[in-house]
Amino acid sequence: MIAPSVLTIVRNRPGHFAQLVEGLRRSSLRPQELIVVDMSDVALATPVVNFPIKIVRLATDGLPLAAARNQAVAASTGEHLLFLDVDCIPLHTCLMTMSAALFRHDALLCADVRYLGPKDARGDWREEDLIAAGVPHPARAFPAEGIRREFNPGLFWSLAFAIRRLRFTQLGGFDERFCGYGAEDTDFGFRSDAAGVPLLFVGGAVACHQHHANYEPPLQHFADIVRNARLFHEIWDRWPMQGWLDSFAALGLISVTNGTIIVRRQPTAAEVQASCLLSTSDD
């Protein structure tokens, strides 16, 4: 079994980060290392764990997801890479199951993410409680165990995924022209598919997504989403994030005609605030 380098990027979510680390501490397979790219306003403290950890500081006012993930890979040493968003708690056999699948398949592998409620995993937690509370994603069907090939590259998600280092390098990593939030992971999924790299959904590799403030649509990232959608369309001749673009159009913020996004106006502060749903996060 090849233990993976676990990679995460963090911006101002120390409570979520602590629970991710706790999940790794309880894992049946100890990670080769944990690499953290810290974009927080206040630097994260290095936790005491039984595996190597390296925190790389990235000073930024935004959320450069593509660049941060690439920096995490550059700082890592493992042959196998497991990316976990800071919101995710890997359950006991998640690393073992993902590592075994990656050993057998030179592919892009997604873990089975379950969404937790506002009160879940806010302190000490039991795995059986998280399993009982976690809700599967409605658009992504995972087998109970084993592997399912997914032929829609648009369903790749970067919350919890694994890939071999060599394959990641051959694909060129995340395209850093996608600056800020949105579409960088969809582009990576499409490029993987174009290169003949299969997208596999791994049953039994469960990571629980911790609740946090959510914006629907994410108006706080309006400029990033518009810019990155234009770039994605230029590359792939189709629109990503279609639901968000439709919501922006319904609000009168943009119009989409003849393959072009025209910005009609910027969202107001009141509109951004109104789009924020249930914030009960403690960080």
mmCIF file of N, CA and C in Angstrom, residues 85-200:
data_model
loop_
_atom_site.group_PDB
_atom_site.id
_atom_site.type_symbol
_atom_site.label_atom_id
_atom_site.label_comp_id
_atom_site.label_asym_id
_atom_site.label_seq_id
_atom_site.Cartn_x
_atom_site.Cartn_y
_atom_site.Cartn_z
ATOM 1 N N ASP A 85 -10.422 19.193 0.492
ATOM 2 C CA ASP A 85 -10.748 20.544 0.906
ATOM 3 C C ASP A 85 -10.751 20.598 2.422
ATOM 4 N N VAL A 86 -10.448 21.763 2.963
ATOM 5 C CA VAL A 86 -10.342 21.900 4.411
ATOM 6 C C VAL A 86 -11.654 21.584 5.112
ATOM 7 N N ASP A 87 -12.769 21.647 4.390
ATOM 8 C CA ASP A 87 -14.076 21.325 4.961
ATOM 9 C C ASP A 87 -14.262 19.835 5.214
ATOM 10 N N CYS A 88 -13.428 18.988 4.627
ATOM 11 C CA CYS A 88 -13.685 17.546 4.595
ATOM 12 C C CYS A 88 -12.998 16.790 5.729
ATOM 13 N N ILE A 89 -13.744 15.901 6.348
ATOM 14 C CA ILE A 89 -13.206 14.985 7.352
ATOM 15 C C ILE A 89 -13.112 13.603 6.711
ATOM 16 N N PRO A 90 -11.907 13.084 6.469
ATOM 17 C CA PRO A 90 -11.809 11.733 5.924
ATOM 18 C C PRO A 90 -12.144 10.710 7.008
ATOM 19 N N LEU A 91 -13.065 9.797 6.712
ATOM 20 C CA LEU A 91 -13.414 8.780 7.693
ATOM 21 C C LEU A 91 -12.364 7.669 7.712
ATOM 22 N N HIS A 92 -12.541 6.723 8.619
ATOM 23 C CA HIS A 92 -11.485 5.803 9.020
ATOM 24 C C HIS A 92 -10.802 5.099 7.842
ATOM 25 N N THR A 93 -11.586 4.633 6.871
ATOM 26 C CA THR A 93 -11.005 3.859 5.770
ATOM 27 C C THR A 93 -10.885 4.655 4.473
ATOM 28 N N CYS A 94 -11.114 5.962 4.519
ATOM 29 C CA CYS A 94 -11.091 6.763 3.287
ATOM 30 C C CYS A 94 -9.725 6.704 2.612
ATOM 31 N N LEU A 95 -8.659 6.964 3.354
ATOM 32 C CA LEU A 95 -7.325 6.968 2.757
ATOM 33 C C LEU A 95 -6.950 5.588 2.233
ATOM 34 N N MET A 96 -7.261 4.557 3.017
ATOM 35 C CA MET A 96 -6.933 3.192 2.605
ATOM 36 C C MET A 96 -7.652 2.831 1.311
ATOM 37 N N THR A 97 -8.934 3.150 1.238
ATOM 38 C CA THR A 97 -9.723 2.792 0.065
ATOM 39 C C THR A 97 -9.269 3.575 -1.164
ATOM 40 N N MET A 98 -9.022 4.868 -1.012
ATOM 41 C CA MET A 98 -8.555 5.677 -2.132
ATOM 42 C C MET A 98 -7.163 5.239 -2.584
ATOM 43 N N SER A 99 -6.293 4.927 -1.638
ATOM 44 C CA SER A 99 -4.933 4.503 -1.988
ATOM 45 C C SER A 99 -4.932 3.185 -2.741
ATOM 46 N N ALA A 100 -5.773 2.247 -2.289
ATOM 47 C CA ALA A 100 -5.857 0.960 -2.981
ATOM 48 C C ALA A 100 -6.378 1.144 -4.397
ATOM 49 N N ALA A 101 -7.376 1.997 -4.570
ATOM 50 C CA ALA A 101 -7.920 2.243 -5.902
ATOM 51 C C ALA A 101 -6.892 2.922 -6.796
ATOM 52 N N LEU A 102 -6.146 3.861 -6.246
ATOM 53 C CA LEU A 102 -5.147 4.574 -7.046
ATOM 54 C C LEU A 102 -3.978 3.670 -7.402
ATOM 55 N N PHE A 103 -3.675 2.701 -6.546
ATOM 56 C CA PHE A 103 -2.627 1.727 -6.868
ATOM 57 C C PHE A 103 -3.013 0.889 -8.083
ATOM 58 N N ARG A 104 -4.323 0.588 -8.212
ATOM 59 C CA ARG A 104 -4.802 -0.254 -9.316
ATOM 60 C C ARG A 104 -5.134 0.543 -10.566
ATOM 61 N N HIS A 105 -5.486 1.818 -10.416
ATOM 62 C CA HIS A 105 -6.004 2.589 -11.552
ATOM 63 C C HIS A 105 -5.242 3.902 -11.709
ATOM 64 N N ASP A 106 -4.669 4.090 -12.882
ATOM 65 C CA ASP A 106 -4.057 5.377 -13.228
ATOM 66 C C ASP A 106 -5.178 6.273 -13.730
ATOM 67 N N ALA A 107 -5.851 6.917 -12.802
ATOM 68 C CA ALA A 107 -7.114 7.591 -13.109
ATOM 69 C C ALA A 107 -7.270 8.807 -12.209
ATOM 70 N N LEU A 108 -8.363 9.514 -12.431
ATOM 71 C CA LEU A 108 -8.783 10.611 -11.574
ATOM 72 C C LEU A 108 -9.892 10.062 -10.685
ATOM 73 N N LEU A 109 -9.642 9.982 -9.386
ATOM 74 C CA LEU A 109 -10.534 9.287 -8.464
ATOM 75 C C LEU A 109 -11.221 10.270 -7.534
ATOM 76 N N CYS A 110 -12.536 10.165 -7.415
ATOM 77 C CA CYS A 110 -13.298 10.994 -6.488
ATOM 78 C C CYS A 110 -13.772 10.171 -5.304
ATOM 79 N N ALA A 111 -13.624 10.744 -4.103
ATOM 80 C CA ALA A 111 -14.158 10.113 -2.900
ATOM 81 C C ALA A 111 -15.635 10.472 -2.753
ATOM 82 N N ASP A 112 -16.314 9.678 -1.966
ATOM 83 C CA ASP A 112 -17.752 9.834 -1.724
ATOM 84 C C ASP A 112 -17.961 10.865 -0.613
ATOM 85 N N VAL A 113 -18.340 12.077 -0.999
ATOM 86 C CA VAL A 113 -18.515 13.160 -0.028
ATOM 87 C C VAL A 113 -19.942 13.179 0.491
ATOM 88 N N ARG A 114 -20.090 13.242 1.812
ATOM 89 C CA ARG A 114 -21.394 13.340 2.471
ATOM 90 C C ARG A 114 -21.480 14.686 3.192
ATOM 91 N N TYR A 115 -22.593 15.361 3.047
ATOM 92 C CA TYR A 115 -22.752 16.706 3.581
ATOM 93 C C TYR A 115 -23.364 16.676 4.975
ATOM 94 N N LEU A 116 -22.693 17.342 5.917
ATOM 95 C CA LEU A 116 -23.135 17.388 7.298
ATOM 96 C C LEU A 116 -24.007 18.608 7.560
ATOM 97 N N GLY A 117 -24.775 18.545 8.637
ATOM 98 C CA GLY A 117 -25.617 19.659 9.034
ATOM 99 C C GLY A 117 -24.882 20.634 9.939
ATOM 100 N N PRO A 118 -25.547 21.723 10.321
ATOM 101 C CA PRO A 118 -24.901 22.779 11.108
ATOM 102 C C PRO A 118 -24.367 22.334 12.461
ATOM 103 N N LYS A 119 -24.974 21.315 13.070
ATOM 104 C CA LYS A 119 -24.581 20.909 14.418
ATOM 105 C C LYS A 119 -23.583 19.752 14.421
ATOM 106 N N ASP A 120 -23.293 19.193 13.265
ATOM 107 C CA ASP A 120 -22.462 17.989 13.194
ATOM 108 C C ASP A 120 -20.970 18.334 13.217
ATOM 109 N N ALA A 121 -20.189 17.520 13.923
ATOM 110 C CA ALA A 121 -18.721 17.629 13.953
ATOM 111 C C ALA A 121 -18.268 18.994 14.448
ATOM 112 N N ARG A 122 -18.995 19.568 15.424
ATOM 113 C CA ARG A 122 -18.599 20.851 15.986
ATOM 114 C C ARG A 122 -17.698 20.700 17.215
ATOM 115 N N GLY A 123 -17.530 19.499 17.671
ATOM 116 C CA GLY A 123 -16.624 19.223 18.783
ATOM 117 C C GLY A 123 -16.106 17.805 18.596
ATOM 118 N N ASP A 124 -16.088 17.035 19.672
ATOM 119 C CA ASP A 124 -15.738 15.627 19.536
ATOM 120 C C ASP A 124 -16.849 14.924 18.757
ATOM 121 N N TRP A 125 -16.481 13.946 17.941
ATOM 122 C CA TRP A 125 -17.482 13.280 17.119
ATOM 123 C C TRP A 125 -17.192 11.789 17.045
ATOM 124 N N ARG A 126 -18.259 11.046 16.764
ATOM 125 C CA ARG A 126 -18.143 9.617 16.508
ATOM 126 C C ARG A 126 -18.422 9.377 15.028
ATOM 127 N N GLU A 127 -17.652 8.491 14.430
ATOM 128 C CA GLU A 127 -17.794 8.257 12.999
ATOM 129 C C GLU A 127 -19.196 7.774 12.642
ATOM 130 N N GLU A 128 -19.788 6.929 13.462
ATOM 131 C CA GLU A 128 -21.117 6.408 13.136
ATOM 132 C C GLU A 128 -22.152 7.536 13.107
ATOM 133 N N ASP A 129 -21.937 8.567 13.925
ATOM 134 C CA ASP A 129 -22.862 9.701 13.915
ATOM 135 C C ASP A 129 -22.722 10.513 12.631
ATOM 136 N N LEU A 130 -21.491 10.671 12.167
ATOM 137 C CA LEU A 130 -21.280 11.409 10.921
ATOM 138 C C LEU A 130 -21.873 10.650 9.733
ATOM 139 N N ILE A 131 -21.705 9.340 9.730
ATOM 140 C CA ILE A 131 -22.280 8.520 8.658
ATOM 141 C C ILE A 131 -23.805 8.651 8.657
ATOM 142 N N ALA A 132 -24.400 8.635 9.855
ATOM 143 C CA ALA A 132 -25.860 8.732 9.949
ATOM 144 C C ALA A 132 -26.358 10.107 9.507
ATOM 145 N N ALA A 133 -25.569 11.144 9.767
ATOM 146 C CA ALA A 133 -26.000 12.509 9.464
ATOM 147 C C ALA A 133 -25.679 12.925 8.028
ATOM 148 N N GLY A 134 -24.650 12.339 7.438
ATOM 149 C CA GLY A 134 -24.164 12.788 6.139
ATOM 150 C C GLY A 134 -25.144 12.512 5.008
ATOM 151 N N VAL A 135 -25.320 13.499 4.144
ATOM 152 C CA VAL A 135 -26.249 13.397 3.010
ATOM 153 C C VAL A 135 -25.438 13.316 1.714
ATOM 154 N N PRO A 136 -25.650 12.300 0.875
ATOM 155 C CA PRO A 136 -24.910 12.206 -0.394
ATOM 156 C C PRO A 136 -25.281 13.343 -1.337
ATOM 157 N N HIS A 137 -24.386 13.623 -2.262
ATOM 158 C CA HIS A 137 -24.680 14.632 -3.286
ATOM 159 C C HIS A 137 -25.739 14.068 -4.232
ATOM 160 N N PRO A 138 -26.784 14.843 -4.544
ATOM 161 C CA PRO A 138 -27.887 14.293 -5.345
ATOM 162 C C PRO A 138 -27.525 13.998 -6.799
ATOM 163 N N ALA A 139 -26.476 14.628 -7.316
ATOM 164 C CA ALA A 139 -26.151 14.455 -8.735
ATOM 165 C C ALA A 139 -24.983 13.509 -8.975
ATOM 166 N N ARG A 140 -24.418 12.953 -7.896
ATOM 167 C CA ARG A 140 -23.240 12.101 -8.039
ATOM 168 C C ARG A 140 -23.508 10.777 -7.339
ATOM 169 N N ALA A 141 -23.669 9.737 -8.125
ATOM 170 C CA ALA A 141 -24.025 8.421 -7.588
ATOM 171 C C ALA A 141 -22.764 7.588 -7.363
ATOM 172 N N PHE A 142 -22.538 7.209 -6.120
ATOM 173 C CA PHE A 142 -21.390 6.378 -5.763
ATOM 174 C C PHE A 142 -21.853 4.967 -5.439
ATOM 175 N N PRO A 143 -21.075 3.966 -5.832
ATOM 176 C CA PRO A 143 -21.415 2.609 -5.410
ATOM 177 C C PRO A 143 -21.151 2.441 -3.919
ATOM 178 N N ALA A 144 -21.791 1.449 -3.308
ATOM 179 C CA ALA A 144 -21.547 1.171 -1.893
ATOM 180 C C ALA A 144 -20.100 0.743 -1.679
ATOM 181 N N GLU A 145 -19.562 0.061 -2.654
ATOM 182 C CA GLU A 145 -18.148 -0.326 -2.632
ATOM 183 C C GLU A 145 -17.696 -0.529 -4.064
ATOM 184 N N GLY A 146 -16.389 -0.616 -4.265
ATOM 185 C CA GLY A 146 -15.868 -0.788 -5.614
ATOM 186 C C GLY A 146 -15.795 0.527 -6.381
ATOM 187 N N ILE A 147 -15.723 0.413 -7.698
ATOM 188 C CA ILE A 147 -15.470 1.553 -8.581
ATOM 189 C C ILE A 147 -16.602 1.707 -9.579
ATOM 190 N N ARG A 148 -16.996 2.941 -9.836
ATOM 191 C CA ARG A 148 -17.920 3.211 -10.935
ATOM 192 C C ARG A 148 -17.297 4.235 -11.870
ATOM 193 N N ARG A 149 -17.246 3.912 -13.144
ATOM 194 C CA ARG A 149 -16.730 4.853 -14.134
ATOM 195 C C ARG A 149 -17.789 5.929 -14.415
ATOM 196 N N GLU A 150 -17.378 7.184 -14.329
ATOM 197 C CA GLU A 150 -18.263 8.304 -14.632
ATOM 198 C C GLU A 150 -17.795 8.930 -15.947
ATOM 199 N N PHE A 151 -18.696 9.006 -16.927
ATOM 200 C CA PHE A 151 -18.318 9.471 -18.255
ATOM 201 C C PHE A 151 -18.577 10.964 -18.469
ATOM 202 N N ASN A 152 -19.145 11.638 -17.489
ATOM 203 C CA ASN A 152 -19.365 13.077 -17.590
ATOM 204 C C ASN A 152 -18.255 13.803 -16.831
ATOM 205 N N PRO A 153 -17.259 14.374 -17.518
ATOM 206 C CA PRO A 153 -16.154 15.021 -16.799
ATOM 207 C C PRO A 153 -16.592 16.240 -16.017
ATOM 208 N N GLY A 154 -17.765 16.782 -16.339
ATOM 209 C CA GLY A 154 -18.289 17.907 -15.590
ATOM 210 C C GLY A 154 -18.666 17.544 -14.168
ATOM 211 N N LEU A 155 -18.738 16.245 -13.843
ATOM 212 C CA LEU A 155 -19.070 15.809 -12.488
ATOM 213 C C LEU A 155 -17.826 15.579 -11.629
ATOM 214 N N PHE A 156 -16.642 15.841 -12.192
ATOM 215 C CA PHE A 156 -15.457 15.834 -11.334
ATOM 216 C C PHE A 156 -15.603 16.945 -10.301
ATOM 217 N N TRP A 157 -15.266 16.624 -9.056
ATOM 218 C CA TRP A 157 -15.256 17.666 -8.026
ATOM 219 C C TRP A 157 -13.958 17.583 -7.244
ATOM 220 N N SER A 158 -13.505 18.744 -6.829
ATOM 221 C CA SER A 158 -12.188 18.840 -6.196
ATOM 222 C C SER A 158 -12.249 18.755 -4.678
ATOM 223 N N LEU A 159 -13.420 18.497 -4.109
ATOM 224 C CA LEU A 159 -13.535 18.410 -2.656
ATOM 225 C C LEU A 159 -12.643 17.313 -2.083
ATOM 226 N N ALA A 160 -12.630 16.163 -2.720
ATOM 227 C CA ALA A 160 -11.862 15.021 -2.220
ATOM 228 C C ALA A 160 -11.535 14.124 -3.410
ATOM 229 N N PHE A 161 -10.300 14.206 -3.893
ATOM 230 C CA PHE A 161 -9.939 13.412 -5.066
ATOM 231 C C PHE A 161 -8.474 12.998 -4.989
ATOM 232 N N ALA A 162 -8.139 11.987 -5.757
ATOM 233 C CA ALA A 162 -6.776 11.460 -5.764
ATOM 234 C C ALA A 162 -6.302 11.271 -7.192
ATOM 235 N N ILE A 163 -4.989 11.378 -7.349
ATOM 236 C CA ILE A 163 -4.365 11.211 -8.658
ATOM 237 C C ILE A 163 -2.893 10.891 -8.423
ATOM 238 N N ARG A 164 -2.287 10.166 -9.352
ATOM 239 C CA ARG A 164 -0.862 9.913 -9.257
ATOM 240 C C ARG A 164 -0.080 11.183 -9.610
ATOM 241 N N ARG A 165 1.031 11.375 -8.927
ATOM 242 C CA ARG A 165 1.836 12.579 -9.169
ATOM 243 C C ARG A 165 2.254 12.682 -10.636
ATOM 244 N N LEU A 166 2.696 11.582 -11.211
ATOM 245 C CA LEU A 166 3.143 11.615 -12.603
ATOM 246 C C LEU A 166 2.020 12.052 -13.513
ATOM 247 N N ARG A 167 0.825 11.538 -13.297
ATOM 248 C CA ARG A 167 -0.313 11.907 -14.141
ATOM 249 C C ARG A 167 -0.659 13.385 -13.943
ATOM 250 N N PHE A 168 -0.645 13.856 -12.710
ATOM 251 C CA PHE A 168 -0.921 15.264 -12.440
ATOM 252 C C PHE A 168 0.070 16.154 -13.183
ATOM 253 N N THR A 169 1.339 15.760 -13.151
ATOM 254 C CA THR A 169 2.376 16.539 -13.836
ATOM 255 C C THR A 169 2.172 16.512 -15.343
ATOM 256 N N GLN A 170 1.845 15.349 -15.881
ATOM 257 C CA GLN A 170 1.615 15.241 -17.323
ATOM 258 C C GLN A 170 0.439 16.093 -17.778
ATOM 259 N N LEU A 171 -0.557 16.226 -16.912
ATOM 260 C CA LEU A 171 -1.725 17.047 -17.244
ATOM 261 C C LEU A 171 -1.445 18.539 -17.089
ATOM 262 N N GLY A 172 -0.310 18.867 -16.467
ATOM 263 C CA GLY A 172 0.044 20.271 -16.290
ATOM 264 C C GLY A 172 -0.529 20.909 -15.046
ATOM 265 N N GLY A 173 -1.095 20.083 -14.142
ATOM 266 C CA GLY A 173 -1.681 20.628 -12.935
ATOM 267 C C GLY A 173 -2.923 21.449 -13.236
ATOM 268 N N PHE A 174 -3.341 22.232 -12.271
ATOM 269 C CA PHE A 174 -4.477 23.126 -12.466
ATOM 270 C C PHE A 174 -4.023 24.338 -13.274
ATOM 271 N N ASP A 175 -4.860 24.771 -14.183
ATOM 272 C CA ASP A 175 -4.542 25.896 -15.055
ATOM 273 C C ASP A 175 -4.680 27.194 -14.264
ATOM 274 N N GLU A 176 -3.547 27.851 -14.008
ATOM 275 C CA GLU A 176 -3.553 29.042 -13.163
ATOM 276 C C GLU A 176 -4.074 30.283 -13.872
ATOM 277 N N ARG A 177 -4.442 30.148 -15.135
ATOM 278 C CA ARG A 177 -5.167 31.242 -15.777
ATOM 279 C C ARG A 177 -6.555 31.403 -15.150
ATOM 280 N N PHE A 178 -7.068 30.328 -14.544
ATOM 281 C CA PHE A 178 -8.302 30.436 -13.774
ATOM 282 C C PHE A 178 -7.925 31.062 -12.435
ATOM 283 N N CYS A 179 -8.137 32.345 -12.347
ATOM 284 C CA CYS A 179 -7.684 33.130 -11.203
ATOM 285 C C CYS A 179 -8.846 33.324 -10.240
ATOM 286 N N GLY A 180 -8.673 32.929 -9.002
ATOM 287 C CA GLY A 180 -9.750 33.052 -8.039
ATOM 288 C C GLY A 180 -10.672 31.848 -8.081
ATOM 289 N N TYR A 181 -11.928 32.084 -7.808
ATOM 290 C CA TYR A 181 -12.899 31.019 -7.539
ATOM 291 C C TYR A 181 -13.685 30.651 -8.797
ATOM 292 N N GLY A 182 -13.785 29.339 -9.062
ATOM 293 C CA GLY A 182 -14.715 28.876 -10.079
ATOM 294 C C GLY A 182 -14.099 28.332 -11.350
ATOM 295 N N ALA A 183 -14.513 27.132 -11.732
ATOM 296 C CA ALA A 183 -14.253 26.479 -13.028
ATOM 297 C C ALA A 183 -12.880 25.855 -13.156
ATOM 298 N N GLU A 184 -11.950 26.139 -12.234
ATOM 299 C CA GLU A 184 -10.622 25.539 -12.359
ATOM 300 C C GLU A 184 -10.684 24.027 -12.220
ATOM 301 N N ASP A 185 -11.594 23.524 -11.396
ATOM 302 C CA ASP A 185 -11.693 22.073 -11.234
ATOM 303 C C ASP A 185 -12.438 21.444 -12.411
ATOM 304 N N THR A 186 -13.462 22.118 -12.932
ATOM 305 C CA THR A 186 -14.153 21.598 -14.114
ATOM 306 C C THR A 186 -13.201 21.532 -15.304
ATOM 307 N N ASP A 187 -12.380 22.539 -15.467
ATOM 308 C CA ASP A 187 -11.373 22.520 -16.529
ATOM 309 C C ASP A 187 -10.419 21.347 -16.347
ATOM 310 N N PHE A 188 -10.000 21.080 -15.108
ATOM 311 C CA PHE A 188 -9.098 19.962 -14.848
ATOM 312 C C PHE A 188 -9.772 18.632 -15.200
ATOM 313 N N GLY A 189 -11.048 18.515 -14.867
ATOM 314 C CA GLY A 189 -11.782 17.305 -15.227
ATOM 315 C C GLY A 189 -11.875 17.125 -16.735
ATOM 316 N N PHE A 190 -12.134 18.217 -17.459
ATOM 317 C CA PHE A 190 -12.224 18.143 -18.914
ATOM 318 C C PHE A 190 -10.871 17.810 -19.532
ATOM 319 N N ARG A 191 -9.806 18.410 -19.031
ATOM 320 C CA ARG A 191 -8.478 18.105 -19.577
ATOM 321 C C ARG A 191 -8.082 16.664 -19.296
ATOM 322 N N SER A 192 -8.439 16.160 -18.134
ATOM 323 C CA SER A 192 -8.175 14.754 -17.831
ATOM 324 C C SER A 192 -8.906 13.849 -18.810
ATOM 325 N N ASP A 193 -10.176 14.153 -19.046
ATOM 326 C CA ASP A 193 -10.976 13.365 -19.980
ATOM 327 C C ASP A 193 -10.396 13.430 -21.397
ATOM 328 N N ALA A 194 -9.987 14.617 -21.826
ATOM 329 C CA ALA A 194 -9.419 14.770 -23.170
ATOM 330 C C ALA A 194 -8.114 13.995 -23.322
ATOM 331 N N ALA A 195 -7.397 13.806 -22.204
ATOM 332 C CA ALA A 195 -6.145 13.053 -22.230
ATOM 333 C C ALA A 195 -6.362 11.556 -22.066
ATOM 334 N N GLY A 196 -7.617 11.127 -21.976
ATOM 335 C CA GLY A 196 -7.916 9.708 -21.835
ATOM 336 C C GLY A 196 -7.796 9.183 -20.425
ATOM 337 N N VAL A 197 -7.784 10.067 -19.443
ATOM 338 C CA VAL A 197 -7.702 9.652 -18.038
ATOM 339 C C VAL A 197 -9.120 9.434 -17.521
ATOM 340 N N PRO A 198 -9.483 8.226 -17.132
ATOM 341 C CA PRO A 198 -10.862 7.965 -16.696
ATOM 342 C C PRO A 198 -11.170 8.628 -15.364
ATOM 343 N N LEU A 199 -12.424 9.030 -15.211
ATOM 344 C CA LEU A 199 -12.938 9.565 -13.955
ATOM 345 C C LEU A 199 -13.658 8.429 -13.237
ATOM 346 N N LEU A 200 -13.192 8.099 -12.035
ATOM 347 C CA LEU A 200 -13.739 6.975 -11.286
ATOM 348 C C LEU A 200 -14.295 7.455 -9.950
#
